[in-house]
GROMACS .gro file of N, CA and C in nm:
model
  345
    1UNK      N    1  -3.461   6.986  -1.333
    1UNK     CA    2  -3.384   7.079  -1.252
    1UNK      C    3  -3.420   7.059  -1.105
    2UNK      N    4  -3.293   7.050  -1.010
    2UNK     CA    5  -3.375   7.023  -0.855
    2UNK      C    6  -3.335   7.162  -0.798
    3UNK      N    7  -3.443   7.176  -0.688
    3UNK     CA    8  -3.489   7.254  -0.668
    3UNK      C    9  -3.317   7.315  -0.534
    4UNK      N   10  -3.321   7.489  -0.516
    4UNK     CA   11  -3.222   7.486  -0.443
    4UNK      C   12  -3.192   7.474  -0.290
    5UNK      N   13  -3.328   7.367  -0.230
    5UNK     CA   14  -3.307   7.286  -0.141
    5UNK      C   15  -3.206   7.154  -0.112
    6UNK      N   16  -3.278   7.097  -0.264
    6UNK     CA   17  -3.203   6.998  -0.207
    6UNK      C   18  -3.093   6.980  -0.351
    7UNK      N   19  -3.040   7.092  -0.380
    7UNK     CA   20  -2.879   7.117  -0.417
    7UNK      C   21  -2.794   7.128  -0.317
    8UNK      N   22  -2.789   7.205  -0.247
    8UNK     CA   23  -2.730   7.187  -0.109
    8UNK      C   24  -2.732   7.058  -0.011
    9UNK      N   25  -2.867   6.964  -0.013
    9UNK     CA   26  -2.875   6.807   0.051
    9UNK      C   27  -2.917   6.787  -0.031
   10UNK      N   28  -2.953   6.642  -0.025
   10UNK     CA   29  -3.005   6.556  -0.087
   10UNK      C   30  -3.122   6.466  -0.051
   11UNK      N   31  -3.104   6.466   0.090
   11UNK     CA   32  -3.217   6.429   0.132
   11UNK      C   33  -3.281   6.494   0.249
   12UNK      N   34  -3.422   6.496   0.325
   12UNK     CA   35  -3.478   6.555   0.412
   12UNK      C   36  -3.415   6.498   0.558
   13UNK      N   37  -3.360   6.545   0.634
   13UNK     CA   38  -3.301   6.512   0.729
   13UNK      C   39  -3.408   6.554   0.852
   14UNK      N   40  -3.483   6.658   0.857
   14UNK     CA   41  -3.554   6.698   0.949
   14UNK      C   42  -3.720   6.787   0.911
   15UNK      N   43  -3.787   6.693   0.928
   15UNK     CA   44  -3.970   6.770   0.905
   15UNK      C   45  -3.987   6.778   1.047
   16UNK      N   46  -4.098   6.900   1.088
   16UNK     CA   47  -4.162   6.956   1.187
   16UNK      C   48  -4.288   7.021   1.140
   17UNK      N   49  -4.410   7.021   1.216
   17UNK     CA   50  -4.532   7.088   1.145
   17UNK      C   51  -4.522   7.151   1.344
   18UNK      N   52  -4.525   7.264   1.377
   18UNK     CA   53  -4.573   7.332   1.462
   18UNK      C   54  -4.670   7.416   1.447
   19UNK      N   55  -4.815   7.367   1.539
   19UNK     CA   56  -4.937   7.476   1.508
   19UNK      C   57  -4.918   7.563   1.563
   20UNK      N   58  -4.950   7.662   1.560
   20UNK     CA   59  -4.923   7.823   1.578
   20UNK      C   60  -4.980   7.921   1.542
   21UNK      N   61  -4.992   8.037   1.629
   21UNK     CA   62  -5.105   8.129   1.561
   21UNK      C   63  -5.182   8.073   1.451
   22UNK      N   64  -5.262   7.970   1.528
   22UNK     CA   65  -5.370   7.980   1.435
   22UNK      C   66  -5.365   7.881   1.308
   23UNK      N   67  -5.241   7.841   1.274
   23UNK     CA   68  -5.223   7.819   1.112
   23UNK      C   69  -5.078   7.658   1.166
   24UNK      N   70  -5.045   7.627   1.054
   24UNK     CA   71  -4.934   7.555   1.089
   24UNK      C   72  -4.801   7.571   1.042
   25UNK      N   73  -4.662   7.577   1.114
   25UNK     CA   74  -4.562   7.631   1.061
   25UNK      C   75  -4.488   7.532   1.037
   26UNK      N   76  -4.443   7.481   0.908
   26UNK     CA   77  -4.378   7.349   0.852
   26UNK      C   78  -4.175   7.390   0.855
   27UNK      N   79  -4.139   7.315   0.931
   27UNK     CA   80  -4.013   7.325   0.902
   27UNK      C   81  -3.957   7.211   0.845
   28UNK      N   82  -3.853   7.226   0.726
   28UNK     CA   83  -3.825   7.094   0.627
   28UNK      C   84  -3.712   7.149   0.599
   29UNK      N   85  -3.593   7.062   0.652
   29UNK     CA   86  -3.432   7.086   0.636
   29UNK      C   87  -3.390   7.009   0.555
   30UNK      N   88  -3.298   6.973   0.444
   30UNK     CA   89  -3.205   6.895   0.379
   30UNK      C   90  -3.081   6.926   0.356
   31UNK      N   91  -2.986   6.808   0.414
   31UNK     CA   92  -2.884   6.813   0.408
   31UNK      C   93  -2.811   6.646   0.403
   32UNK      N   94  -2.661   6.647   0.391
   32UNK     CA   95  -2.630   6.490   0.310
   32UNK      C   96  -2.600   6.453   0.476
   33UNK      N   97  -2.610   6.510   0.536
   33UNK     CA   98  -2.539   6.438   0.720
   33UNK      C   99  -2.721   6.444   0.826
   34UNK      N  100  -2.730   6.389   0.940
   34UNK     CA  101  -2.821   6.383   0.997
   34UNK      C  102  -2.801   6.526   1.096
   35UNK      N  103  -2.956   6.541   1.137
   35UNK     CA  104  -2.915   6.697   1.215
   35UNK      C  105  -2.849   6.605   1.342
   36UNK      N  106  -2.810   6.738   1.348
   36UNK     CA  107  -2.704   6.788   1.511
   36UNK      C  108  -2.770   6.805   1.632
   37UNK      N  109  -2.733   6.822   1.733
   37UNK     CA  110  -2.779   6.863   1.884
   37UNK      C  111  -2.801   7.024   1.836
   38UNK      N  112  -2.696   7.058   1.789
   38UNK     CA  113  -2.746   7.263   1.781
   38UNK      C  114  -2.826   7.279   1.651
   39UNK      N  115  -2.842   7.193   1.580
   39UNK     CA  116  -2.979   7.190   1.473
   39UNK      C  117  -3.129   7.180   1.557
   40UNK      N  118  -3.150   7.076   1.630
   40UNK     CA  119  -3.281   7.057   1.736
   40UNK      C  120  -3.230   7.133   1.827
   41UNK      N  121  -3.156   7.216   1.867
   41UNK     CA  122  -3.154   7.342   1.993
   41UNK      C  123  -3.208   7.457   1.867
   42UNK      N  124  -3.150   7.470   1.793
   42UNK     CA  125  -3.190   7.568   1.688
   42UNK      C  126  -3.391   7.596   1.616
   43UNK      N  127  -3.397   7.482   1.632
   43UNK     CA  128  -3.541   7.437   1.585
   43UNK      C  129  -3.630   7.470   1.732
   44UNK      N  130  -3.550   7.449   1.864
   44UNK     CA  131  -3.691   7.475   1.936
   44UNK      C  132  -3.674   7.591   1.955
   45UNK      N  133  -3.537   7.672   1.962
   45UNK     CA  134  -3.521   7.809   1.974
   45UNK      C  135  -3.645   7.910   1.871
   46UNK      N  136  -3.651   7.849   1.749
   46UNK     CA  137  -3.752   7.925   1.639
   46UNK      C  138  -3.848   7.885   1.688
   47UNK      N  139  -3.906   7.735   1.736
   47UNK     CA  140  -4.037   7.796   1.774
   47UNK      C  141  -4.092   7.833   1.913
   48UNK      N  142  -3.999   7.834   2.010
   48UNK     CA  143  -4.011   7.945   2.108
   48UNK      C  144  -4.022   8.071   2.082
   49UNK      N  145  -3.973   8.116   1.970
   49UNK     CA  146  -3.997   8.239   1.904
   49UNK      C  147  -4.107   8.231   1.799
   50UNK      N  148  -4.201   8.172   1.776
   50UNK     CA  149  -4.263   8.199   1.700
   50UNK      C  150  -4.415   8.149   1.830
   51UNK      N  151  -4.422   8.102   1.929
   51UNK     CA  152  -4.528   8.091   2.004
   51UNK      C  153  -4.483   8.239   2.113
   52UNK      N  154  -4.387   8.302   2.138
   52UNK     CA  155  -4.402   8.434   2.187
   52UNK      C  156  -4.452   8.535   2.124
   53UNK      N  157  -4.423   8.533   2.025
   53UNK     CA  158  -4.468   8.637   1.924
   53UNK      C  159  -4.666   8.634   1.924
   54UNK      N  160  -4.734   8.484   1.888
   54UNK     CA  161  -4.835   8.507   1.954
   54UNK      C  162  -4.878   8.473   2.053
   55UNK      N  163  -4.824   8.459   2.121
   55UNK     CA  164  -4.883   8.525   2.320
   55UNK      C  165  -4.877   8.664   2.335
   56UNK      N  166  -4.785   8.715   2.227
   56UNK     CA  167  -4.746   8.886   2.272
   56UNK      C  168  -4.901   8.957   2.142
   57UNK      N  169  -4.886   8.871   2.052
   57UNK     CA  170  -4.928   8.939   1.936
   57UNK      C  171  -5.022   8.905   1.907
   58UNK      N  172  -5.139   8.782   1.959
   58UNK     CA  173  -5.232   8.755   1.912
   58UNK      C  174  -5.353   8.834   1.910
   59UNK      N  175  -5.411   8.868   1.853
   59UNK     CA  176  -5.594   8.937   1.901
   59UNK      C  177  -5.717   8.851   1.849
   60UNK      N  178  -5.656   8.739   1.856
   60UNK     CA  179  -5.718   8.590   1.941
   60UNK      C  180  -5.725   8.547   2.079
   61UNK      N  181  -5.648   8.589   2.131
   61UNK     CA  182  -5.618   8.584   2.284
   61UNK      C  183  -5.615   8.702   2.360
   62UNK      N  184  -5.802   8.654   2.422
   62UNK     CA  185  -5.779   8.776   2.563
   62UNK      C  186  -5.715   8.811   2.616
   63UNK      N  187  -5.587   8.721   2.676
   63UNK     CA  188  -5.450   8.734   2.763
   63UNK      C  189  -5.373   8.833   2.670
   64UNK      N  190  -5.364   8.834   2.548
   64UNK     CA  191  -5.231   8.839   2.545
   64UNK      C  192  -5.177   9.006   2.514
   65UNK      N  193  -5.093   9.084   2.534
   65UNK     CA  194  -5.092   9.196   2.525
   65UNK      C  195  -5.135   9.313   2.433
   66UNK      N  196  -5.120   9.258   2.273
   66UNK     CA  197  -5.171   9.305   2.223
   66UNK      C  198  -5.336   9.320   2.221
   67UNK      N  199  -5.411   9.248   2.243
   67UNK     CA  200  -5.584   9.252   2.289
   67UNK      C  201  -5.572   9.364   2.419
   68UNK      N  202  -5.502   9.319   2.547
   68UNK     CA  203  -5.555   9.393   2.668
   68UNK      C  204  -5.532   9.574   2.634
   69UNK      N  205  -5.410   9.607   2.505
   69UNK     CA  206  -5.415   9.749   2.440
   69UNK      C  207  -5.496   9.795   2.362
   70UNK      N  208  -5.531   9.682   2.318
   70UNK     CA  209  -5.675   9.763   2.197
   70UNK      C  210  -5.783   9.724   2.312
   71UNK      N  211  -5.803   9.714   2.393
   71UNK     CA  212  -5.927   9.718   2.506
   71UNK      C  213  -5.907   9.846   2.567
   72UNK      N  214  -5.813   9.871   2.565
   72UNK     CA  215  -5.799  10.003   2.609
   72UNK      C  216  -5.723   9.995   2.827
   73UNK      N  217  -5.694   9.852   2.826
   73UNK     CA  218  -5.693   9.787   2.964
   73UNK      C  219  -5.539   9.783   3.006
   74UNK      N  220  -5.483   9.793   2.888
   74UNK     CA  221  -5.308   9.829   2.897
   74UNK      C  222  -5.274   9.924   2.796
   75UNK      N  223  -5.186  10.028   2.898
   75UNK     CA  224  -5.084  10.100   2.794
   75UNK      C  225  -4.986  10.070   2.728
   76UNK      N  226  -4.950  10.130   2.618
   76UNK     CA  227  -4.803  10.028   2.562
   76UNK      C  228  -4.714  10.069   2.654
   77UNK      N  229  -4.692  10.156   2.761
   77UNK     CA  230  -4.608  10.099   2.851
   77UNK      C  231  -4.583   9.997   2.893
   78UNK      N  232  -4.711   9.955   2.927
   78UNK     CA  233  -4.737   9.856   3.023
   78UNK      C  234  -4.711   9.714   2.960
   79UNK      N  235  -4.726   9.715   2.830
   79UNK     CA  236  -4.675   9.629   2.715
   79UNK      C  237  -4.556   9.580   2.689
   80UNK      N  238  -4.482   9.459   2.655
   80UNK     CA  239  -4.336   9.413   2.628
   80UNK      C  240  -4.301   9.509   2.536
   81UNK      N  241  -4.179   9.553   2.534
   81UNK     CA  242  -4.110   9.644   2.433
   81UNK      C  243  -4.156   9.601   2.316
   82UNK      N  244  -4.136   9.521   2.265
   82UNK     CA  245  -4.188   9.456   2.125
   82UNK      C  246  -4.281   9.519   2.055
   83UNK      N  247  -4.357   9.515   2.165
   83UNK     CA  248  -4.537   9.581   2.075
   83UNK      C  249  -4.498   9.730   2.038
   84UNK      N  250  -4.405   9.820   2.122
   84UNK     CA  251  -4.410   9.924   2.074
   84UNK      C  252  -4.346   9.919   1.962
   85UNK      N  253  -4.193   9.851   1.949
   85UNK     CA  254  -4.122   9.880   1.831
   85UNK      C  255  -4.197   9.763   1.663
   86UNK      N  256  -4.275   9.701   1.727
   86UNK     CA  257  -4.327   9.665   1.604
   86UNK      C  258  -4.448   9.742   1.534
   87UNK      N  259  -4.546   9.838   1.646
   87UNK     CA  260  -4.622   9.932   1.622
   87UNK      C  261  -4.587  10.044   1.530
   88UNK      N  262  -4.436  10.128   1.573
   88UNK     CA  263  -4.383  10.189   1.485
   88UNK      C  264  -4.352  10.140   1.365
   89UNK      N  265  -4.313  10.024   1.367
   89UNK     CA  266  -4.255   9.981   1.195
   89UNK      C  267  -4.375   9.974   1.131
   90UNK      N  268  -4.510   9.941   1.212
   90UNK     CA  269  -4.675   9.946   1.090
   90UNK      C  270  -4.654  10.091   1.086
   91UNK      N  271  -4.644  10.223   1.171
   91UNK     CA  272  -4.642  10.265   1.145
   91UNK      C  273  -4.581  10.341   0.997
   92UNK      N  274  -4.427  10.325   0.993
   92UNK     CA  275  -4.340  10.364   0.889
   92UNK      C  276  -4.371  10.311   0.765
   93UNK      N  277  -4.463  10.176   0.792
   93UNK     CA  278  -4.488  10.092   0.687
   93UNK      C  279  -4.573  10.153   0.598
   94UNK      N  280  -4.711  10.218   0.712
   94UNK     CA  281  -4.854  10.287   0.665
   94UNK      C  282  -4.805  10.401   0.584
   95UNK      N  283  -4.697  10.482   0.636
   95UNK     CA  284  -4.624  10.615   0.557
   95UNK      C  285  -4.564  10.589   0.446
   96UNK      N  286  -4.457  10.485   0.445
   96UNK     CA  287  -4.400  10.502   0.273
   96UNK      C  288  -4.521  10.436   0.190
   97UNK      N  289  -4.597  10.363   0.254
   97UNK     CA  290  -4.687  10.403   0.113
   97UNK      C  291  -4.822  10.449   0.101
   98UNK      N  292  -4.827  10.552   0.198
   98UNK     CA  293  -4.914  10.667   0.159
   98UNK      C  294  -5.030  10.592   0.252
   99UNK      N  295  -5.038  10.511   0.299
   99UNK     CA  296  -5.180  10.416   0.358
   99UNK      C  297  -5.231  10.308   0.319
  100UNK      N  298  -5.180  10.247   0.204
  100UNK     CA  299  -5.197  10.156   0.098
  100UNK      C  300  -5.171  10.034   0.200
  101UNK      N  301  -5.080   9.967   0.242
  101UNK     CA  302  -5.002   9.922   0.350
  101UNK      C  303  -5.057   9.987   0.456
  102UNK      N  304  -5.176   9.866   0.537
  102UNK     CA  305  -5.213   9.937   0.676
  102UNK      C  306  -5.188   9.783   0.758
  103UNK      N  307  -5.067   9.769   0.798
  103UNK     CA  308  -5.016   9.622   0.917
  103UNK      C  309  -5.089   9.643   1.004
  104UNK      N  310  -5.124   9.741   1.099
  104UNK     CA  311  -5.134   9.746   1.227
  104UNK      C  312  -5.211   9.663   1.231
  105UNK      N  313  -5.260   9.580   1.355
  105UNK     CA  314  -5.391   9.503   1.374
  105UNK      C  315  -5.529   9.553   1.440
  106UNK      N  316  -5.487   9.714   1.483
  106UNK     CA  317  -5.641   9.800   1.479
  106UNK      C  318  -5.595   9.915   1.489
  107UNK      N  319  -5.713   9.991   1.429
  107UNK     CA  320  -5.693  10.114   1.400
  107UNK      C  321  -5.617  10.225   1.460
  108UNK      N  322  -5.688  10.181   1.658
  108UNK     CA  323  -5.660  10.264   1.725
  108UNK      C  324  -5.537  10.285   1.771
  109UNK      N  325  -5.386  10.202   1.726
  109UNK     CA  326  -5.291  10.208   1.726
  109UNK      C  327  -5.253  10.339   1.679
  110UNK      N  328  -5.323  10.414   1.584
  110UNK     CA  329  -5.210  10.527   1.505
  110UNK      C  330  -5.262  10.630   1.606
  111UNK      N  331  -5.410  10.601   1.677
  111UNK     CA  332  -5.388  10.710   1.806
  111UNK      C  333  -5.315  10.704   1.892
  112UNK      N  334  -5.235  10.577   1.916
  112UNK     CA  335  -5.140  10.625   2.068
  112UNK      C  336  -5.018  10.720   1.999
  113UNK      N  337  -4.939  10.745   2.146
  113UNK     CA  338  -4.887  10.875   2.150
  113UNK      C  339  -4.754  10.840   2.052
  114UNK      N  340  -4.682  10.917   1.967
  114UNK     CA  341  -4.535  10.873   1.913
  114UNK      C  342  -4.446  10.872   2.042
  115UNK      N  343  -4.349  10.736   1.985
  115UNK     CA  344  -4.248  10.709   2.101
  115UNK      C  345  -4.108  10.789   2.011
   0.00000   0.00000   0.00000
């Protein structure tokens, strides 16, 4: 039975290993035609989005916003929108299940103020 990658192609048209936070993020496309110009616009678009996320999100990195808030050195004002609305979703996350589910990446998140 093949797998439902490459039912849709047949062969690998495009591998990428981007390191990233820490770890490595493998991208592996198949399809029966070679990629496109908006396939590689598409590919650096994801990992422009996936190296913002940790510059914004790392607490590996002194710089990066999430660290200078748990230092207590920025407010989530002072923070890209992001951090707040992803703070709330650990939040909502920590609630439906009772605490079981704790995302946040430190504690002192459930002390800042509700937005």
């Amino acid at each position: 039975m093949r797998s439902s990658a490459t039912q849709q192609g047949t062969r690998k048209i495009l591998h990428h290993d981007e390191h990233v936070m820490g770890t490595i993020v493998t991208f592996d496309l198949y399809d029966d035609e070679p990629p496109s110009t908006t396939l590689w616009n598409l590919l650096h678009e994801a990992i422009d989005v996936l190296h913002q996320a940790d510059n914004v999100f790392s607490t590996y990195k002194a710089h990066s916003p999430i660290s200078g808030l748990r230092r207590g050195e920025l407010t989530l004002e002072q923070c890209p929108e992001t951090v707040g609305e992803v703070l709330e979703l650990c939040r909502v996350a920590r609630t439906i299940t009772g605490g079981w589910f704790d995302p946040c990446p430190f504690p002192a998140a459930w002390t800042l103020p509700d937005t």
